[in-house]
XYZ file of C-alpha atoms in Angstrom:
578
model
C 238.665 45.426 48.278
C 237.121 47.643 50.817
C 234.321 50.168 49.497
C 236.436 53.112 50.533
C 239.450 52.233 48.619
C 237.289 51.250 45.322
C 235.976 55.119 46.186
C 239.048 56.616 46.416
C 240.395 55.222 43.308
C 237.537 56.223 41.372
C 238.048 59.350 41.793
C 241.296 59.637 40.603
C 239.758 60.107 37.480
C 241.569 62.954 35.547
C 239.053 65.674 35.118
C 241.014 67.729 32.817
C 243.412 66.998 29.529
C 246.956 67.981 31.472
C 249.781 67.057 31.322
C 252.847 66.208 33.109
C 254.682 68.738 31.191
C 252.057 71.639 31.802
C 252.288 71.012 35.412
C 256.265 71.408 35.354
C 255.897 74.347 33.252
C 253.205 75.311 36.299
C 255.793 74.869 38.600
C 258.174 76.765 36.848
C 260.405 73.722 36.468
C 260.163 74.196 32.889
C 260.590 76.796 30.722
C 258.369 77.783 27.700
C 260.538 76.833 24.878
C 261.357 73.507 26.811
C 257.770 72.901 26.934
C 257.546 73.339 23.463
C 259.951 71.038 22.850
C 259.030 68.453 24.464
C 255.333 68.361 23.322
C 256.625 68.335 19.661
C 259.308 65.998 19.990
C 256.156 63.968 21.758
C 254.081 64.890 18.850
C 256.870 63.718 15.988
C 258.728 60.574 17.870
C 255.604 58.952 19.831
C 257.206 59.079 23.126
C 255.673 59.662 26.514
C 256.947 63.351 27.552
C 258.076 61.769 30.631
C 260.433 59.877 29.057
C 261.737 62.371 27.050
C 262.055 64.794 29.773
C 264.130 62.430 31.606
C 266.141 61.067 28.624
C 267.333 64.820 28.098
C 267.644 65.778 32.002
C 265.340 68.241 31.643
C 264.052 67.968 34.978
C 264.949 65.809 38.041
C 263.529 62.463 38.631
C 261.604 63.295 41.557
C 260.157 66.712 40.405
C 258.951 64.664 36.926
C 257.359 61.895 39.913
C 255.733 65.116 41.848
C 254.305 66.175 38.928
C 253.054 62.525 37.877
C 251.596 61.615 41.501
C 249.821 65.147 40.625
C 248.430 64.084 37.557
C 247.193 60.809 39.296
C 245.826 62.948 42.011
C 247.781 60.661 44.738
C 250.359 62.091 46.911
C 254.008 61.759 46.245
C 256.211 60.704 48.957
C 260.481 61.205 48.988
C 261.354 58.180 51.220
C 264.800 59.296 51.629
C 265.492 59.875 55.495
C 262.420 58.199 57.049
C 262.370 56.326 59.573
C 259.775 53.142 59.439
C 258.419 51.833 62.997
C 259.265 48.211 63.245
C 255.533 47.219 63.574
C 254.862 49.079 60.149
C 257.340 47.581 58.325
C 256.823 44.013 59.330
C 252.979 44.417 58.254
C 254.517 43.413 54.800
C 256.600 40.873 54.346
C 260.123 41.543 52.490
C 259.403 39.370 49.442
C 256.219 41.064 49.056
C 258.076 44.159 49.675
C 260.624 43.623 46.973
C 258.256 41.940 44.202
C 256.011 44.665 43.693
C 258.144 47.835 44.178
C 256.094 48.693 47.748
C 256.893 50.160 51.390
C 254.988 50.657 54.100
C 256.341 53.771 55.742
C 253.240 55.081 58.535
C 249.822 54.420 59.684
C 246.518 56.914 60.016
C 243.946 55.398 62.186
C 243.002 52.444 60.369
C 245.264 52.748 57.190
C 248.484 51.650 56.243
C 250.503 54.187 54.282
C 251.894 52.551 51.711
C 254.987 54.040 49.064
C 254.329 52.416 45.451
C 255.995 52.466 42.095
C 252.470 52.186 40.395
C 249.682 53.453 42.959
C 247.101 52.878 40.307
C 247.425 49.282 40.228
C 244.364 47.968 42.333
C 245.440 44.205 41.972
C 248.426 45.185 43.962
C 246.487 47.141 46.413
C 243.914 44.837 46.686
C 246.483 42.022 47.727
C 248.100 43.756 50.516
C 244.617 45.124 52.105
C 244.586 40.897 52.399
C 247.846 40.585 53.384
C 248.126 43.552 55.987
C 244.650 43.239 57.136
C 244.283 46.874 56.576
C 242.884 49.531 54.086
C 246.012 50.883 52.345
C 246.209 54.463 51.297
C 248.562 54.614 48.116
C 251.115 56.833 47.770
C 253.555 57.263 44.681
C 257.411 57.053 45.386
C 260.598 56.961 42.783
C 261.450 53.168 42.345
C 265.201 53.350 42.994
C 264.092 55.014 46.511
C 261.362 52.082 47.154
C 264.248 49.715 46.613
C 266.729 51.548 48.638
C 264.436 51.925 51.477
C 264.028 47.901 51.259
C 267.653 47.551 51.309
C 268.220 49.596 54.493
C 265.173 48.574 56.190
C 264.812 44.750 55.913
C 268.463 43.487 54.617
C 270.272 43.199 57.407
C 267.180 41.787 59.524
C 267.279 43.804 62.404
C 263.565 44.751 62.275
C 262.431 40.863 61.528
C 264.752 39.652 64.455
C 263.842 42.648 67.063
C 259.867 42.481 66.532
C 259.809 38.341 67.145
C 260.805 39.750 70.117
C 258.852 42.811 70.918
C 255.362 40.613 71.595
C 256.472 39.475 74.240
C 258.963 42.601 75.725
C 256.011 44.850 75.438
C 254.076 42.783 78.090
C 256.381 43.829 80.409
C 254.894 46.575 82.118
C 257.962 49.209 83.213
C 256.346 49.414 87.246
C 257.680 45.823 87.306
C 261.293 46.476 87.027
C 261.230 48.816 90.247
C 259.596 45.492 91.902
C 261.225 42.922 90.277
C 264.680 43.205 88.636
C 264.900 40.049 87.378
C 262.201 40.336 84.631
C 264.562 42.338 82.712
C 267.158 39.294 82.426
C 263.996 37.610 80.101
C 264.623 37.172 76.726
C 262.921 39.350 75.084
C 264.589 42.286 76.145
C 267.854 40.065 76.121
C 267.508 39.553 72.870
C 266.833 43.124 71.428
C 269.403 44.356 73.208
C 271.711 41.270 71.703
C 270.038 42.150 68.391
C 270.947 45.767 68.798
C 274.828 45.234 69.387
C 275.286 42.180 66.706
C 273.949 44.816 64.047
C 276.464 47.375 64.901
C 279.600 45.129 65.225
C 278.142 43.958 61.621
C 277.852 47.537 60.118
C 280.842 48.621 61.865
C 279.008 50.800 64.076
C 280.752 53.187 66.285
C 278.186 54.225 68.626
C 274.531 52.998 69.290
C 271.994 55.527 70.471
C 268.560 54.548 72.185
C 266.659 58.066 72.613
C 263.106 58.409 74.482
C 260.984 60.542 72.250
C 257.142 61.466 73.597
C 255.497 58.312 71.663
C 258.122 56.266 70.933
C 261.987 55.122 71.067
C 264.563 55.492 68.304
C 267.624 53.528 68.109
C 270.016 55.526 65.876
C 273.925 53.669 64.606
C 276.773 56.184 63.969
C 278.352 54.145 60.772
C 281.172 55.839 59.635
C 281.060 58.884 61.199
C 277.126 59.757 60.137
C 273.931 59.108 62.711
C 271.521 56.713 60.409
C 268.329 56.040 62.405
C 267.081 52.729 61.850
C 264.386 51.247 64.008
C 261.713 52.784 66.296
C 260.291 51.027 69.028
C 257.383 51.125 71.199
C 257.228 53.570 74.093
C 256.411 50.792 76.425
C 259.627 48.805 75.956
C 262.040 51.703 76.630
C 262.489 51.370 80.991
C 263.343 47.590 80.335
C 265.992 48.552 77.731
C 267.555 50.908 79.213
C 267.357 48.476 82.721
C 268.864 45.550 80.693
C 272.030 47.880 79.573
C 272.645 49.094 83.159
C 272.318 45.263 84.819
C 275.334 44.607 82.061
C 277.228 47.443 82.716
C 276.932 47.654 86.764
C 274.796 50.768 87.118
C 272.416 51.584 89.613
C 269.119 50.041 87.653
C 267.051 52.955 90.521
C 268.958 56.027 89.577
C 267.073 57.765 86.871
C 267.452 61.381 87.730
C 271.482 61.611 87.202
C 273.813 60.714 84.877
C 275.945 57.403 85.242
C 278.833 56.043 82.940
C 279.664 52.423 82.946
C 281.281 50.016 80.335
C 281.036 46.042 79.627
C 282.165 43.214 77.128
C 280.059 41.869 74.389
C 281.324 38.942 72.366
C 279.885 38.404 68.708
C 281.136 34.967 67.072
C 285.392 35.146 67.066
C 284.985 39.134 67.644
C 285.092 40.495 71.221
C 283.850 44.174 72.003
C 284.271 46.885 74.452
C 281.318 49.143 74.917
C 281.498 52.373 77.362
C 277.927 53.272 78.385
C 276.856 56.643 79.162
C 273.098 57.552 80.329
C 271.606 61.197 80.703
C 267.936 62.138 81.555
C 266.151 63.702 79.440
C 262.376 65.127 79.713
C 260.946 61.674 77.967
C 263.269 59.921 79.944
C 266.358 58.307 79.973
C 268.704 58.184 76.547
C 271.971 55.729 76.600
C 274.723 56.490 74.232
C 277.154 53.182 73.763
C 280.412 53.589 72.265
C 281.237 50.460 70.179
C 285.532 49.586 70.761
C 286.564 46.347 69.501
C 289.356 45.032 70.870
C 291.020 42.868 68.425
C 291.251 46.049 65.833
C 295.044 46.957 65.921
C 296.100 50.654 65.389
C 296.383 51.123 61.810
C 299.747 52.917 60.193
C 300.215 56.260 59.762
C 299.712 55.276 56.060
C 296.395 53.160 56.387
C 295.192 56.547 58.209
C 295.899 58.765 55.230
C 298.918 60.673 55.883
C 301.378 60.591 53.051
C 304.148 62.515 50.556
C 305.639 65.726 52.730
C 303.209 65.037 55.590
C 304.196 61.922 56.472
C 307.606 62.635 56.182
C 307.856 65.869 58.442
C 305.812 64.178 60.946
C 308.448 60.941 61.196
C 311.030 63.491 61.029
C 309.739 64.873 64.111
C 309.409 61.358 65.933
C 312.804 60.728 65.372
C 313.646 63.728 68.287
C 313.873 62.979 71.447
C 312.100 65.920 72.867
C 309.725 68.082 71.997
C 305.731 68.768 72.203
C 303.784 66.872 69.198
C 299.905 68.115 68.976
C 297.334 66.210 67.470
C 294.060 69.164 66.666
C 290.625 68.783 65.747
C 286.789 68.724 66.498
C 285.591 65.725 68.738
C 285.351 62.886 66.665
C 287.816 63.449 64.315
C 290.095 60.755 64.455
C 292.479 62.071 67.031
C 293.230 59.473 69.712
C 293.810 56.968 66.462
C 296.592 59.120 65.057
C 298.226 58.805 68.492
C 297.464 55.501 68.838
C 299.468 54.686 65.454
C 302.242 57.028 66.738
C 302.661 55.211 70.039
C 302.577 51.628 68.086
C 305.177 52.694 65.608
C 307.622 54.335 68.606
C 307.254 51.778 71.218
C 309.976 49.347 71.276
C 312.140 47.810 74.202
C 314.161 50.192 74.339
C 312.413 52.995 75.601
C 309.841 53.625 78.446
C 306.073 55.276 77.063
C 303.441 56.236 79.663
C 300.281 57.379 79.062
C 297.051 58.642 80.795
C 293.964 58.795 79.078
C 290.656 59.248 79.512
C 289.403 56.596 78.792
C 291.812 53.770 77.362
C 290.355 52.869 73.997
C 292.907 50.411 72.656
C 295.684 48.555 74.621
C 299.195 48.930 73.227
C 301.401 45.935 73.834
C 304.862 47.269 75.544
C 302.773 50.613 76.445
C 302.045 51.244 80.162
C 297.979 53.104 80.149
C 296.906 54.575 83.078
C 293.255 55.210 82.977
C 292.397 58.882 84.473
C 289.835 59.036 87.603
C 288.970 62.579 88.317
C 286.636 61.220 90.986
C 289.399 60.340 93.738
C 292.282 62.990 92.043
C 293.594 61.066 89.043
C 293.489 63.592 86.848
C 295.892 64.408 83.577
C 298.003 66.966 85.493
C 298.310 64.846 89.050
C 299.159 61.929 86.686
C 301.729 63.824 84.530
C 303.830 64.963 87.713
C 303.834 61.741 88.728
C 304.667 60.279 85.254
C 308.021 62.528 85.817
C 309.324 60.446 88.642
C 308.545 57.201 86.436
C 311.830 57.256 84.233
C 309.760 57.876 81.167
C 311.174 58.769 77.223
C 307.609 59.026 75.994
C 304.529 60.821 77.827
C 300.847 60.631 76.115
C 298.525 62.911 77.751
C 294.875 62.544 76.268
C 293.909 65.848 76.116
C 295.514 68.971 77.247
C 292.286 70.769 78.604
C 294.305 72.887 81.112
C 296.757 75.409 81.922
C 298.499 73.188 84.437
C 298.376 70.426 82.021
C 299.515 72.621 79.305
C 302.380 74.078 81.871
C 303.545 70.425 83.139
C 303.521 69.437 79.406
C 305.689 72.220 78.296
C 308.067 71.259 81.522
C 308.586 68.174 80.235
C 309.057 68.368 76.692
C 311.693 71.075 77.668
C 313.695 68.871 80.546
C 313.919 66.292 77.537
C 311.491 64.098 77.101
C 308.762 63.442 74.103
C 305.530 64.677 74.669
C 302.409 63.793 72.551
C 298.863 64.985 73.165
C 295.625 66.554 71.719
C 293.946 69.996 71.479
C 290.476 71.083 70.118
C 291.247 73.396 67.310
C 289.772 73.575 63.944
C 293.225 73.595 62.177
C 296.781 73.102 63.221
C 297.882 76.726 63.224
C 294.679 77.763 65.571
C 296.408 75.127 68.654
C 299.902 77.767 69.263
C 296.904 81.105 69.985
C 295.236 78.573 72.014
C 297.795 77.095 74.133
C 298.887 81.251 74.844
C 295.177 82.164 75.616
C 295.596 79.280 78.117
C 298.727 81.046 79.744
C 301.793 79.560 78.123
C 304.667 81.587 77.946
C 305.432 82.731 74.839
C 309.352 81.753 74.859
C 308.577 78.186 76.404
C 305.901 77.376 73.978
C 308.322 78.570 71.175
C 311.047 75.780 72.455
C 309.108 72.862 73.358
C 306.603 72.579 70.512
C 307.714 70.784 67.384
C 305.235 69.754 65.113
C 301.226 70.234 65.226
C 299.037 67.816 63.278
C 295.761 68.679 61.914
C 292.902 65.793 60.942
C 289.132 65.357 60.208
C 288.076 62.025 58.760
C 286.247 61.667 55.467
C 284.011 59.042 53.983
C 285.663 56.574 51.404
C 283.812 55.993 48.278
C 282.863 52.498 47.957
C 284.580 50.667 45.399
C 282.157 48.277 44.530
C 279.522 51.144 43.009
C 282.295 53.820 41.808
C 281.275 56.055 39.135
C 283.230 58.328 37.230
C 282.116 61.967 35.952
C 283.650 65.218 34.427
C 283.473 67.764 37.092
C 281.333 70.875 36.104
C 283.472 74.156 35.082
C 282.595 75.961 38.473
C 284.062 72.563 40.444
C 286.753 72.234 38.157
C 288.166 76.067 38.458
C 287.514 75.897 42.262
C 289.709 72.412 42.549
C 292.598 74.557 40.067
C 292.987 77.898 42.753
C 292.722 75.637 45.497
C 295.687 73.142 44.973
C 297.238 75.635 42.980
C 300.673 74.043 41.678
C 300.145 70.840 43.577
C 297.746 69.960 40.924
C 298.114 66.713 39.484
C 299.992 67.353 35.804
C 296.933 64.926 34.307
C 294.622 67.142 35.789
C 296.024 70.742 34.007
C 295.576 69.898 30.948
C 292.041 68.912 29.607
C 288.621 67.993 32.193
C 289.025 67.105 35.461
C 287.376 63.643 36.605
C 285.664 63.355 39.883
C 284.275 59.806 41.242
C 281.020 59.028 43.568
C 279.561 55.719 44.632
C 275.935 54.786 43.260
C 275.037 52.939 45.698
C 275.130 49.339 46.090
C 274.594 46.313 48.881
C 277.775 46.396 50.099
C 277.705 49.949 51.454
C 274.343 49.817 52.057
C 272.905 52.070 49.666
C 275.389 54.804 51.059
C 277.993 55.107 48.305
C 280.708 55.402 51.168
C 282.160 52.709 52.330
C 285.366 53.241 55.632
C 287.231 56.081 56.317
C 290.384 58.067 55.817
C 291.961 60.858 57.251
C 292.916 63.907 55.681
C 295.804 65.851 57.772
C 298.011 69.312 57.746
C 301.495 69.078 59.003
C 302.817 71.952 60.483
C 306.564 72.024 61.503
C 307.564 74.492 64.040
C 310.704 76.053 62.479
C 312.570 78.849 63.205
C 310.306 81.402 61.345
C 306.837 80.083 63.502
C 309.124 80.289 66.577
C 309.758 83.867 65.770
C 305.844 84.463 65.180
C 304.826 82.052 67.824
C 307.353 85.553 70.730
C 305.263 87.959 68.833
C 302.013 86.269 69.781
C 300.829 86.303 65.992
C 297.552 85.060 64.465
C 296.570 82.157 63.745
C 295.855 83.030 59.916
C 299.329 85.064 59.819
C 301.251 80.976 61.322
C 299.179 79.093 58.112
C 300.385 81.281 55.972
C 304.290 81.125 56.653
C 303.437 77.175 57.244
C 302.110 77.005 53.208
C 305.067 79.429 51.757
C 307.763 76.526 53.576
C 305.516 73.792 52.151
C 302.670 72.731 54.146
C 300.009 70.889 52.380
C 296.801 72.394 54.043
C 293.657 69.566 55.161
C 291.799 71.078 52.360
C 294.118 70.586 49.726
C 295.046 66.891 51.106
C 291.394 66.144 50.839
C 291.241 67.433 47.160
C 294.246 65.724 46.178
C 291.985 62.532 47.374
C 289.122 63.701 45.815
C 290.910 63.514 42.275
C 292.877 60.076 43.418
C 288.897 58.836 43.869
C 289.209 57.844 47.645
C 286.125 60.587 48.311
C 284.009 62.676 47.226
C 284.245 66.411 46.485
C 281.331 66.816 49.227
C 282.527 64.925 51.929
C 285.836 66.988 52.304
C 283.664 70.059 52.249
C 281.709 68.818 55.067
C 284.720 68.211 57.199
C 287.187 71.183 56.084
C 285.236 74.166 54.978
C 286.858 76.877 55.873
């Protein structure tokens, strides 16, 4: 072992007779008559204060680790979060890794940072100075995060498979590509970018991120609706990325100062992709954003998306009319252009002719004509709507209504008898009918064309591999009670309310969440809302005559799911909070 490290660790030494309970009681995480009580049930029983502090839940687990790695004099380090440069990480090997309870998260000159269970051991230490090469600073960590950071780091083997590859992409100096195009068709870049895509068809990905930063590159995954960074790569590799994803999707491999959108095919073993590329530049260069659409998922059902009970039965009483405006609302990224998706699948037959123009076309719809919108040379949703008129259609899809001619020609032909669907960006379904009149609708036309308005936000599932069970806490439980009011579950109004969460397993990747569902408000347009919709009501004043004829709101749909276990208390929270 280096002299420095043999230094270090002798003086560590503990100078002074505290204790990990004094410096809790230091921090104010303790109280004085829980101080007592630990020391003398310490004193009487023989057990370590630490244990009995966390047998009794006095204190968290990483507060009582703080307050240890203070003791120890050694720094304490919450892994949760941090991202690990691929050259770091693969200083250790996994096995190594996983054995003894260690992660290398950073390096400082010449140390390697490392997270450890036990940072006192110096057999450990000493063995992976040898292995690494490098002096090792120690730092303490919680176990159960060491081991979760293994998980996500080295499980699915992106970082093993992408750094075989980045010796030999980082020779490639980025003043070649201007020269000589045909570098960037090498493998290594090939295969990082290969690497790249193959891990988020496996996770499920939706979107894959590669962002410039001033020293480095991080590629972030959007799984299930959260960003998760989860490798950094050298500076000097980012040009020949970002060359390699224009050469596959057709973009100008010179043009670095504007924005450029292009899209290509990737095939992983029987499963064949579609990914749109976007690129913008930013001060550190330029950052490509690829949206992930596989093209053998089918649209699920309106039941496999979540809507059920009243919803789902006012909404398919509403497809059943022939005419008529049918809204789909919510933020970007809420689920929207699914729900329509499942609508179109479930009305399309024979029968009757459906049109739609979207922007873009994320899923093909056997028996569905999809017209793809080009604002560039005029195709836009309103030139494409008039001419969707003089097509013989029964059904019209218009992606988005971002206009007041598109909002106008909609309204047109809903009212000359066709079935319109489309989407708005509204926070709830009553907030689209103010909308559309701030846009310039007339009042009486809106009143006669619209017919039902859905509202959606997606929520994580909990994964049912690691589901746990707990009594919520009194505060939870009485805000779950005014909230569904008398659509609480008769199980539920009597004694403790359960609530579920996932622990956290391999199969959802440490997450605890594992898919998605949607959680959705209904609101029918009846006779009452047409009334309010003349008098150019509120938006607060609609909801509320919606609820008193029997509209489930998104919140309460997402507690209802929260008691049924699908998610978690949190998640619908983060979507729906008012």
């Amino acid at each position: 072992m280096p002299q420095t490290a043999q230094v270090q660790f002798q003086n560590t030494a503990l100078s002074s007779s505290e204790t990990i309970e004094d410096i809790l009681f230091k921090q104010g995480v303790l109280s004085k008559e829980q101080l007592s009580s630990v020391k003398l049930e310490s004193i009487n029983t023989g057990s370590p204060s630490e244990k009995i502090i966390l047998d009794h839940n006095i204190a968290p687990p990483d507060r009582v680790a703080a307050a240890r790695a203070e003791l120890l004099h050694v720094p304490f380090m919450k892994l949760e979060g941090k991202a690990i440069p691929t050259d770091i990480l693969n200083l250790i090997p996994e096995p190594v890794a996983r054995r003894y309870k260690l992660i290398p998260f950073d390096r400082q000159k010449d140390q390697l940072l490392v997270a450890l269970e036990d940072p006192m051991d110096l057999q450990i230490i000493q063995f992976i100075e040898k292995k690494s090469g490098m002096r090792i600073k120690p730092f303490l960590s919680l176990p159960e995060d060491i081991l979760k950071e293994i998980n996500d780091q080295y499980a699915q083997n992106l970082t093993t498979d992408v750094t075989s590859a980045l010796r030999e992409a980082e020779q490639i100096k980025p003043q070649e590509t201007d020269e000589a195009p045909e570098v960037i068709h090498e493998a290594p870049v090939t295969n990082i970018i290969n690497q790249l895509l193959e891990y988020a068809v496996k996770t499920k990905a939706s979107d894959i991120h590669i962002e410039p930063q001033e020293d480095r590159t991080r590629v972030r995954f959007r799984i299930d609706g959260i960003l998760h960074e989860k490798i950094i790569l050298p500076k000097g590799v980012h040009d020949s990325l970002i060359s390699r994803v224009k050469i596959m999707s057709v973009l100008k491999i010179d043009e670095r100062r504007l924005p450029q959108d292009g899209r290509f095919t990737f095939t992983f073993g029987r499963e064949e992709v579609d990914l749109r590329v976007s690129t913008v530049p930013t001060v550190y260069g330029e950052k490509v954003v690829l949206r992930l659409l596989p093209k053998s998922s089918a649209a699920p059902t309106m039941q496999e998306l979540g809507l059920r009970g009243i919803s789902l039965k006012n909404l398919e009483t509403q497809l059943l009319r022939t005419h008529g405006i049918v809204l789909i609302c919510g933020p970007t990224g809420s689920g929207k252009t699914t729900t329509l998706y499942s609508i179109l699948t479930k009305i399309s037959t024979t029968r009757i002719n459906v049109l739609t123009i979207e922007d873009p076309v994320e899923y093909q719809i056997p028996g569905v004509n999809q017209v793809q919108a080009n604002p560039a040379i005029g195709l836009t949703f309103a030139s494409a709507l008039r001419s969707f008129l003089r097509q013989d259609p029964n059904t019209i899809m218009v992606g988005e209504i971002r206009d007041t001619e598109t909002a106008d020609l909609a309204i047109q032909a809903a009212l000359t008898g066709h079935q319109v669907f489309s989407t708005l960006h509204t926070n709830t379904a009553s907030g689209a009918l103010p909308r559309l009149l701030d846009m310039g609708a007339e009042p009486f036309l809106l009143a006669s064309s619209v017919s039902a308005i859905v509202g959606q936000r997606v929520v994580r599932k909990i994964c049912e591999n690691c589901k746990l069970s707990f009594e919520a806490p009194e505060e939870v439980a009485g805000n779950l009670k005014q909230v569904l009011g008398n659509l609480l579950p008769t199980i539920a109004k009597g004694g403790s309310i359960k609530l579920f969460k996932g622990k956290g397993c391999g199969q959802c990747g440490n997450a605890g969440y594992l898919g998605r569902i949607g959680i959705f408000e209904v609101l029918v347009v009846s006779e009452k809302i047409s009334r309010e919709i003349l008098d150019r009501v509120t938006a607060q004043e609609i909801e509320t005559t919606s609820r008193t004829e029997g509209m489930i709101t998104m919140k309460q749909d997402g507690y209802l799911k929260v008691l049924e276990g699908i998610t978690t208390l949190e998640e619908v929270l983060r979507v729906a909070q008012d």
